[in-house]
Tab-separated table of C-alpha atoms in Angstrom:
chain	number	residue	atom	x	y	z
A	753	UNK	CA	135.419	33.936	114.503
A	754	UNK	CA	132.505	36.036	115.001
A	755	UNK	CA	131.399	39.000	112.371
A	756	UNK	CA	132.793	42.250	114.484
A	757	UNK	CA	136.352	40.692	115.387
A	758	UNK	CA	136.379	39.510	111.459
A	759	UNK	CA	135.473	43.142	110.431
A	760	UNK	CA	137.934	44.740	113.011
A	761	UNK	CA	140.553	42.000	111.738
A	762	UNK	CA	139.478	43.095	107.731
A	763	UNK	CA	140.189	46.606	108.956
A	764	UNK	CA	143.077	46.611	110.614
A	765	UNK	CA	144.851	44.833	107.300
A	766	UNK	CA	143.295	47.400	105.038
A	767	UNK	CA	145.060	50.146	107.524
A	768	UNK	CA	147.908	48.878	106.859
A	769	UNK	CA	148.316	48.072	103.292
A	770	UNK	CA	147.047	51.875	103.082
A	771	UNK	CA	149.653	52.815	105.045
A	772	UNK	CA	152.190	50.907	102.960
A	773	UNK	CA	150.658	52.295	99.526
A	774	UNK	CA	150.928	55.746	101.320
A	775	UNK	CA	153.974	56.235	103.104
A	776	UNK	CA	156.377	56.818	99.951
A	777	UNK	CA	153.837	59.327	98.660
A	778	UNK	CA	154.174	61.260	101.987
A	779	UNK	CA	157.854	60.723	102.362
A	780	UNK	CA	157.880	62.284	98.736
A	781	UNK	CA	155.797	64.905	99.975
A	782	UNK	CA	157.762	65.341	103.043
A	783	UNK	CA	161.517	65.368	101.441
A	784	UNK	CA	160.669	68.030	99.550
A	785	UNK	CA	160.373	70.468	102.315
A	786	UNK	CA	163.674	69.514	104.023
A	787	UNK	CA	167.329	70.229	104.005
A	788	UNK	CA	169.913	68.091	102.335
A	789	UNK	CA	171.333	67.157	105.576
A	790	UNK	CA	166.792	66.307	107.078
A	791	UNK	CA	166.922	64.422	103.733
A	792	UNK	CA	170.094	62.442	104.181
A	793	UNK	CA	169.800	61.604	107.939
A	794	UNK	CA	169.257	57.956	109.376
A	795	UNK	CA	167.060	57.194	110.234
A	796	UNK	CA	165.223	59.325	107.918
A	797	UNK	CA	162.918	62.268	109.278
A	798	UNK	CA	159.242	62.130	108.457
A	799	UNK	CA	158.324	65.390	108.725
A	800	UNK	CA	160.693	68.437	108.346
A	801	UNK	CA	162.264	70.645	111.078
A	802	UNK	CA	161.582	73.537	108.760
A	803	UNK	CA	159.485	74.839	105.914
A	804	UNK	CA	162.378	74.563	103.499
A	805	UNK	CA	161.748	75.404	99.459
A	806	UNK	CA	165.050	75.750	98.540
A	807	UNK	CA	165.178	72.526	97.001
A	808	UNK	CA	162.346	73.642	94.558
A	809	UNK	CA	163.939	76.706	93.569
A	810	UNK	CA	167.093	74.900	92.454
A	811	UNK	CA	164.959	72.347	90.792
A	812	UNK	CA	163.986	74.785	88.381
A	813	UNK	CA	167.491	76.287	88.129
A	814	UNK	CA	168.876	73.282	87.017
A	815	UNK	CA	166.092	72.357	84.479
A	816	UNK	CA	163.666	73.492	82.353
A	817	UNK	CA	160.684	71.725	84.050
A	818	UNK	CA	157.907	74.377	83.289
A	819	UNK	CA	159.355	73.129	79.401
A	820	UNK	CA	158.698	69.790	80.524
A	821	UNK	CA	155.542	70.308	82.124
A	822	UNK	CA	154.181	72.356	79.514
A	823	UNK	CA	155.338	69.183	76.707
A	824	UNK	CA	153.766	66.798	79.030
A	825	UNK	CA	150.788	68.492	79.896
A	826	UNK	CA	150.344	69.099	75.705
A	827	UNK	CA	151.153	65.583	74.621
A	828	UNK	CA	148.577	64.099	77.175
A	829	UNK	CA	145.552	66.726	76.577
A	830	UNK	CA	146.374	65.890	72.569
A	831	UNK	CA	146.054	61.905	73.252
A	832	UNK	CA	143.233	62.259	75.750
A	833	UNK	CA	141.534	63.694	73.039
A	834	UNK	CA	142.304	61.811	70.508
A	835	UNK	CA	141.233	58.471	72.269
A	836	UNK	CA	138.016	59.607	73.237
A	837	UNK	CA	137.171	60.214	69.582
A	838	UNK	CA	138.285	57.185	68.120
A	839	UNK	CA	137.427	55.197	70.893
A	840	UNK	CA	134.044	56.255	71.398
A	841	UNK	CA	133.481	56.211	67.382
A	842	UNK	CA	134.670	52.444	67.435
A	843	UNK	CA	132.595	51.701	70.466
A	844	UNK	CA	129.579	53.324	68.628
A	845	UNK	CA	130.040	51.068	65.853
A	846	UNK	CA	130.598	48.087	67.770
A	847	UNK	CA	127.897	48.249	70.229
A	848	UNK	CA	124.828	50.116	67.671
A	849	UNK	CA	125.365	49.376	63.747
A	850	UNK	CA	125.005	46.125	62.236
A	851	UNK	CA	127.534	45.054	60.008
A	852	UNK	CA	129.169	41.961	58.397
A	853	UNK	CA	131.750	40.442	60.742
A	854	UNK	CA	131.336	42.191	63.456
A	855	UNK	CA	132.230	39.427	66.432
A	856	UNK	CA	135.387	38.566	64.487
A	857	UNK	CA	136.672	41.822	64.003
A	858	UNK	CA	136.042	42.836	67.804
A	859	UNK	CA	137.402	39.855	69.191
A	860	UNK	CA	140.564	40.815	66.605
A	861	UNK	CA	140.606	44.081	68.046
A	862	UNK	CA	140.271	43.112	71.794
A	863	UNK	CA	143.038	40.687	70.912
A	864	UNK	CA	145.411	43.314	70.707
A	865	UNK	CA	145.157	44.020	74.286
A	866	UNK	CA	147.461	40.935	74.696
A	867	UNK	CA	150.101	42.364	72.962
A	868	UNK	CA	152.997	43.557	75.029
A	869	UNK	CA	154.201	47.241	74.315
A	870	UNK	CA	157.367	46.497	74.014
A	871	UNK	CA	156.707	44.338	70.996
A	872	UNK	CA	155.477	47.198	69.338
A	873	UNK	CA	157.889	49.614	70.192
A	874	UNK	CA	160.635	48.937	67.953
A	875	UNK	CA	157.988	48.877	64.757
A	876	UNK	CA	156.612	51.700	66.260
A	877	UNK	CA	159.982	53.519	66.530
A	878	UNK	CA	160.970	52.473	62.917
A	879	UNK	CA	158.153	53.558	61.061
A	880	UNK	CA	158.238	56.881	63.445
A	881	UNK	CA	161.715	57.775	62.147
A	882	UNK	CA	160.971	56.523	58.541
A	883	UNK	CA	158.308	59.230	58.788
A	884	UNK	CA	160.984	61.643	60.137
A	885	UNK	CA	159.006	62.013	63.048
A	886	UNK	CA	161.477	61.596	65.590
A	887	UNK	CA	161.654	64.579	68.051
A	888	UNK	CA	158.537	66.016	66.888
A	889	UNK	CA	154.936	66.415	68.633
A	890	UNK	CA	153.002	64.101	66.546
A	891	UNK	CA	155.845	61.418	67.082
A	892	UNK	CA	154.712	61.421	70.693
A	893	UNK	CA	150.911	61.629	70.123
A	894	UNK	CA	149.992	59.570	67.093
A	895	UNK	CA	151.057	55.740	67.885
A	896	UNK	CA	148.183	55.885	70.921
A	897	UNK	CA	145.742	58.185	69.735
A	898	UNK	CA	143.777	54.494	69.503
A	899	UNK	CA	143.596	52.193	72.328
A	900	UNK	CA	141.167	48.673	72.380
A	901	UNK	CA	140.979	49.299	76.084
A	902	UNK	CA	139.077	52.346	75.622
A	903	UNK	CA	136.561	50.879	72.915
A	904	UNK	CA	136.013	47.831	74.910
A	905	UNK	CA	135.135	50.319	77.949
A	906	UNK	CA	133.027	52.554	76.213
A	907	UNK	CA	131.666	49.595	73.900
A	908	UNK	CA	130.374	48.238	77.854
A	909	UNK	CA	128.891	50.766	78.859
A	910	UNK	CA	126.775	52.075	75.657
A	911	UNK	CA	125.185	48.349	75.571
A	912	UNK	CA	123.667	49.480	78.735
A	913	UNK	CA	121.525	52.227	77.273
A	914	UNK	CA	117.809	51.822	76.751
A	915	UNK	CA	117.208	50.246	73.495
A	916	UNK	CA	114.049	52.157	73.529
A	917	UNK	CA	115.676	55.515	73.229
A	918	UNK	CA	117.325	54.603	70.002
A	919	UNK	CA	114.295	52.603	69.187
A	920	UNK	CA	112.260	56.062	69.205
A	921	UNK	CA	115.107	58.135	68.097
A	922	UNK	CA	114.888	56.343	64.864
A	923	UNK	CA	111.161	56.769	64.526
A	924	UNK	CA	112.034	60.437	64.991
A	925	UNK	CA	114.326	60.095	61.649
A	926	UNK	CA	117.717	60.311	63.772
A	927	UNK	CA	120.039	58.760	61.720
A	928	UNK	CA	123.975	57.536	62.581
A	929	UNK	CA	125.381	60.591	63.252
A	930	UNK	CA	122.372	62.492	65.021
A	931	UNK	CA	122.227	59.144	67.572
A	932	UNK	CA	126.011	59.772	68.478
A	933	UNK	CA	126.273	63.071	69.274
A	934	UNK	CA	122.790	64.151	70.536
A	935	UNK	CA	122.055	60.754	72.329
A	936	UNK	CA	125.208	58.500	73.032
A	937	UNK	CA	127.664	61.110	74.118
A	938	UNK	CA	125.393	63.197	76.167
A	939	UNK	CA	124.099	59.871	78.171
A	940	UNK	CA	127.656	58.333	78.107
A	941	UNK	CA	129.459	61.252	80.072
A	942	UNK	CA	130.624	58.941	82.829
A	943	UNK	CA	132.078	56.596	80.817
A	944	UNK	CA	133.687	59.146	78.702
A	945	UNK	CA	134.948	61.183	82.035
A	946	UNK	CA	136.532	57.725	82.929
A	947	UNK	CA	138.137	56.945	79.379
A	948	UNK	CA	139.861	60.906	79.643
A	949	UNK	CA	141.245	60.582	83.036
A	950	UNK	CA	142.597	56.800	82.284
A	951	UNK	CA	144.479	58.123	78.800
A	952	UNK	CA	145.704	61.885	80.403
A	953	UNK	CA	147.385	59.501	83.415
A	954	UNK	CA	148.920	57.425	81.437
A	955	UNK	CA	150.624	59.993	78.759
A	956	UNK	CA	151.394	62.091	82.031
A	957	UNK	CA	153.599	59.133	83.086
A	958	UNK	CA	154.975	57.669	79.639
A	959	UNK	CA	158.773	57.958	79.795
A	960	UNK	CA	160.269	55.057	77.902
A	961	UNK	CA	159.204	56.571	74.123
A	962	UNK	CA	159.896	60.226	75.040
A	963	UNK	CA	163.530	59.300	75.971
A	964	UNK	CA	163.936	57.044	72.819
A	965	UNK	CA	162.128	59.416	70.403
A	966	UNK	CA	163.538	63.098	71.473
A	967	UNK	CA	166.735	64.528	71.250
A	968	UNK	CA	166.167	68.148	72.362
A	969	UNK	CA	165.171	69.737	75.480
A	970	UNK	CA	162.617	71.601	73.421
A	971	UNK	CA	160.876	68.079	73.186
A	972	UNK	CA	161.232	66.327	76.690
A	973	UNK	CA	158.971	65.416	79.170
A	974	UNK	CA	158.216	66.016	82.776
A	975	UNK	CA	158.997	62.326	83.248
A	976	UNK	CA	162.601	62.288	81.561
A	977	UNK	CA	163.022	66.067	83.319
A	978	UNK	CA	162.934	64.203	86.409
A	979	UNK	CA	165.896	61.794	85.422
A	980	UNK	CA	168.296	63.912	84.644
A	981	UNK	CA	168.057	65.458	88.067
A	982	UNK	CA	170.302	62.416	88.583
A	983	UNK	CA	173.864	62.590	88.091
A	984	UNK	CA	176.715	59.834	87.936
A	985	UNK	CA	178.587	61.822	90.430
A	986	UNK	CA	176.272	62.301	93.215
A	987	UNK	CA	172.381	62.221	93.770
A	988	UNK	CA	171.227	64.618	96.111
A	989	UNK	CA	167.841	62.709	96.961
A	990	UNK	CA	165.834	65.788	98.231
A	991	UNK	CA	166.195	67.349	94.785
A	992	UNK	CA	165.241	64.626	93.080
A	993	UNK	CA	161.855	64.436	95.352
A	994	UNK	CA	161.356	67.479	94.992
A	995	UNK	CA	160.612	67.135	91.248
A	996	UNK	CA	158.773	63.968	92.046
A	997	UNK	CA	156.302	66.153	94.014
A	998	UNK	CA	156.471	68.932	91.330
A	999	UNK	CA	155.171	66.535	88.406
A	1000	UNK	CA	153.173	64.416	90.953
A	1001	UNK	CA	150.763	67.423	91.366
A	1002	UNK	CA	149.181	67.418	88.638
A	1003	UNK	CA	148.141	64.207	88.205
A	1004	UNK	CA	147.275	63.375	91.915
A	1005	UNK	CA	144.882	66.372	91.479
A	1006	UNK	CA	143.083	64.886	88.476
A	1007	UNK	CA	143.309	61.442	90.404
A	1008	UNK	CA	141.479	63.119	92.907
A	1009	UNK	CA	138.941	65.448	91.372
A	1010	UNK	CA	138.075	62.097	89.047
A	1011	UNK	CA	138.626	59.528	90.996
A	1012	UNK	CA	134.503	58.941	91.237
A	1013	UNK	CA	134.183	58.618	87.950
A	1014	UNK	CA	137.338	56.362	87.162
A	1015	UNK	CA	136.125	53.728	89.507
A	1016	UNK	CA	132.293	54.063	87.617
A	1017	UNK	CA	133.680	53.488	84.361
A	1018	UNK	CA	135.690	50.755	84.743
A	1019	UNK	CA	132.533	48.952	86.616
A	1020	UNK	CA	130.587	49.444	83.956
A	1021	UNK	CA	129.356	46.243	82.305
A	1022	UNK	CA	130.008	44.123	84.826
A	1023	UNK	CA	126.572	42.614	85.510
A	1024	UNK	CA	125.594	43.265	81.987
A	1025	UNK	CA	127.863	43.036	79.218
């Protein structure tokens, strides 16, 4: 096979699994905007006859999603936050200071990547409710305000710094804490940008420990606003899509806007390491 017809062939499956990966996004998209009777139809319509937002409307009539929103949108910004601090502390240490051990207790710490969530989550959940936690804000944020994936990232890509710049730093008199913030963080923005969009995506979509830890509306998530749009009686699918799209937005838009940097960071140390 010569090189164009193998790059036309490469092309023409990458079109397609696109176009797979895409369509249920659109059809979200597109569902949203129709009637109940465009949404129920068969086959099903992929664009609507008619700009329709009355499923929106009655979206927020039946729940409180700007509550939800609003919970979701604080819980992630809180562990985004709290992730990039510890993990870029731990990374710090890990990569820069010289200490007793230091293989054994990374390779300890990466080892906890291997650990399956939900072994965790009932020790998790216990020692949550023995701190009568459950329900509460720092019930959701606190178990992943640490993460090994984000110290291993950020551990990659501060090996890749000059040596020489903390080399002179020190010569300067920069100690510890003067190397971190003035020299590490500044210079290890992508990485950091990468970390922050990784951890907000993930909280923005957690919906198992919401629904076991939370009781009241006060407390629930976009994510478990979306389920009870369901009901045993009847589903009306366009409603349900409709809130899809609503708590899609948000994180398709950060997707977007970070995309660049997502794809930098998680690249990073893979020649050197």
């Amino acid at each position: 096979m010569n090189r164009p017809l193998q790059n036309t062939f490469v092309y023409v499956l990458l079109a397609i699994a696109a176009a797979l990966v895409l369509y249920p996004i659109f059809y979200t998209f597109s569902a949203t905007f129709m009637t109940p009777d465009e949404a129920s139809a068969y086959p099903p319509h992929f664009l609507p006859g008619s700009f329709y937002i009355g499923s929106i409307l009655t979206v927020f009539h039946l729940v409180p999603i700007g509550r939800f929103i609003t919970n979701s949108l604080v819980v992630s910004l809180l562990i985004m936050i709290g992730q990039l601090m510890t993990s870029s502390m731990a990374a710090y240490a890990f990569a820069n200071i010289r200490f007793k051990g230091k293989t054994f207790i990374f390779s300890l710490f990466m080892a906890t990547m291997m650990i399956p969530w939900e072994v965790t989550i009932i020790p998790n959940y216990l020692t949550v409710k023995k701190w009568d936690w459950l329900d509460s804000l720092q019930g959701l944020t606190v178990p992943f305000l640490a993460t090994a994936f984000g110290t291993f990232l950020l551990r990659q890509f501060f090996l890749q710094l000059p040596k020489e710049l903390f080399e002179a730093a020190r010569i300067d008199g920069c100690g510890h804490v003067r190397l971190f913030v003035r020299i590490v963080l500044p210079l290890g923005r992508p990485a950091l940008a990468t970390l922050a969009v990784y951890a907000f995506l993930n909280a923005w979509n957690m919906y198992l420990w919401p629904l076991l830890i939370t009781n009241s509306e006060s407390m629930r998530t976009a994510q478990i606003g979306i389920a009870m749009l369901q009901f045993e009686e009847l589903t009306v699918w366009n409603l349900v899509l409709a809130g899809v799209t609503i708590v899609l937005l948000p994180s398709l838009l950060l997707l977007v806007l970070g995309l660049k940097q997502l794809v930098r960071g998680l690249t990073a140390g893979a020649v050197k390491g």
